Amino acid sequence: MLPTATGRIERLTLPETDQTVCGRIALVFPRTPVAAAENPPAQDLVRVGEVRRICGAQLRNWGLERFDDSVRLLLSELVTNAIQHGSGSQVGVRLSHTPVEVRIEVRSGPVNTLTARDPGLLDEDGRGLLLVDALADAWGVDDAGWVWCVIATAAHGA
């Protein structure tokens, strides 16, 4: 996983391995382990807003501000899931874009599969992956356990 020495979100440099990638950033922050029935500590949940702000600023820097609302909502859902359900001591976030898509990747420990739940009408949670499924053009889990989703930018005239 991605190393961090402090309790802050840290920005990492990723090697340019794919010539079609126009820009990318990576962030990492510590995650406090909690039992399944417990709520994550507030200091962890604050990170969701920080990640949203950092990635929103990066989208503007890339000239992709028209995707800001969708990307921030997807980030919120995936980062919150990583904090609440992850098994790792850190959460890693990667945001990249190519000429045709914006890609979000989040990881906090190994994940094999994810399934969108069918929450009851009065359930207070369980809708995150339904939102991801509705907003993203594609999503899934890669072999390394990164939960990813993409928004096609070419289809929107970016």
Coordinates of C-alpha atoms in Angstrom, one line a residue, residues 37-107:
A37 CA -20.5 -2.3 14.1
E38 CA -18.7 0.9 14.9
N39 CA -18.8 4.2 13.1
P40 CA -15.5 5.5 11.8
P41 CA -13.9 8.3 13.9
A42 CA -14.6 11.9 12.8
Q43 CA -11.0 12.6 11.9
D44 CA -11.2 9.9 9.2
L45 CA -14.5 11.1 7.8
V46 CA -13.0 14.7 7.5
R47 CA -10.7 13.2 4.9
V48 CA -13.6 12.7 2.5
G49 CA -14.1 16.5 2.2
E50 CA -10.3 17.1 1.9
V51 CA -10.0 14.6 -0.9
R52 CA -13.0 16.2 -2.7
R53 CA -11.4 19.6 -2.5
I54 CA -8.0 18.5 -3.6
C55 CA -9.4 16.5 -6.6
G56 CA -11.8 19.3 -7.5
A57 CA -8.9 21.7 -7.7
Q58 CA -7.0 19.3 -9.8
L59 CA -10.0 18.9 -12.2
R60 CA -10.1 22.7 -12.6
N61 CA -6.3 22.7 -13.2
W62 CA -6.9 20.1 -16.0
G63 CA -9.8 22.2 -17.5
L64 CA -12.3 19.4 -16.6
E65 CA -14.4 21.5 -14.1
R66 CA -17.6 20.5 -16.0
F67 CA -17.2 17.0 -14.4
D68 CA -16.6 18.4 -10.9
D69 CA -19.9 17.5 -9.4
S70 CA -20.0 13.9 -10.6
V71 CA -16.3 13.3 -9.7
R72 CA -16.7 14.7 -6.2
L73 CA -19.8 12.6 -5.6
L74 CA -18.1 9.4 -6.8
L75 CA -15.0 10.3 -4.7
S76 CA -17.3 10.8 -1.6
E77 CA -18.9 7.4 -2.1
L78 CA -15.7 5.4 -2.8
V79 CA -13.6 7.1 -0.1
T80 CA -16.4 6.7 2.5
N81 CA -16.7 3.0 1.7
A82 CA -12.9 2.6 2.0
I83 CA -13.0 4.3 5.4
Q84 CA -16.0 2.4 6.7
H85 CA -15.4 -1.1 5.2
G86 CA -11.7 -1.2 4.3
S87 CA -9.3 -3.5 6.0
G88 CA -6.1 -1.5 5.5
S89 CA -4.4 1.0 7.7
Q90 CA -4.4 3.6 4.9
V91 CA -6.6 4.8 2.1
G92 CA -5.1 5.5 -1.3
V93 CA -6.8 7.6 -3.9
R94 CA -5.8 8.0 -7.5
L95 CA -7.3 10.4 -10.0
S96 CA -6.3 10.5 -13.6
H97 CA -7.5 11.6 -17.0
T98 CA -7.0 10.6 -20.6
P99 CA -8.3 12.3 -23.7
V100 CA -11.5 10.2 -23.3
E101 CA -12.2 9.7 -19.5
V102 CA -11.6 10.7 -15.9
R103 CA -10.7 7.7 -13.7
I104 CA -11.1 7.4 -10.0
E105 CA -9.4 4.6 -8.0
V106 CA -9.6 4.0 -4.2
R107 CA -8.1 1.3 -2.0

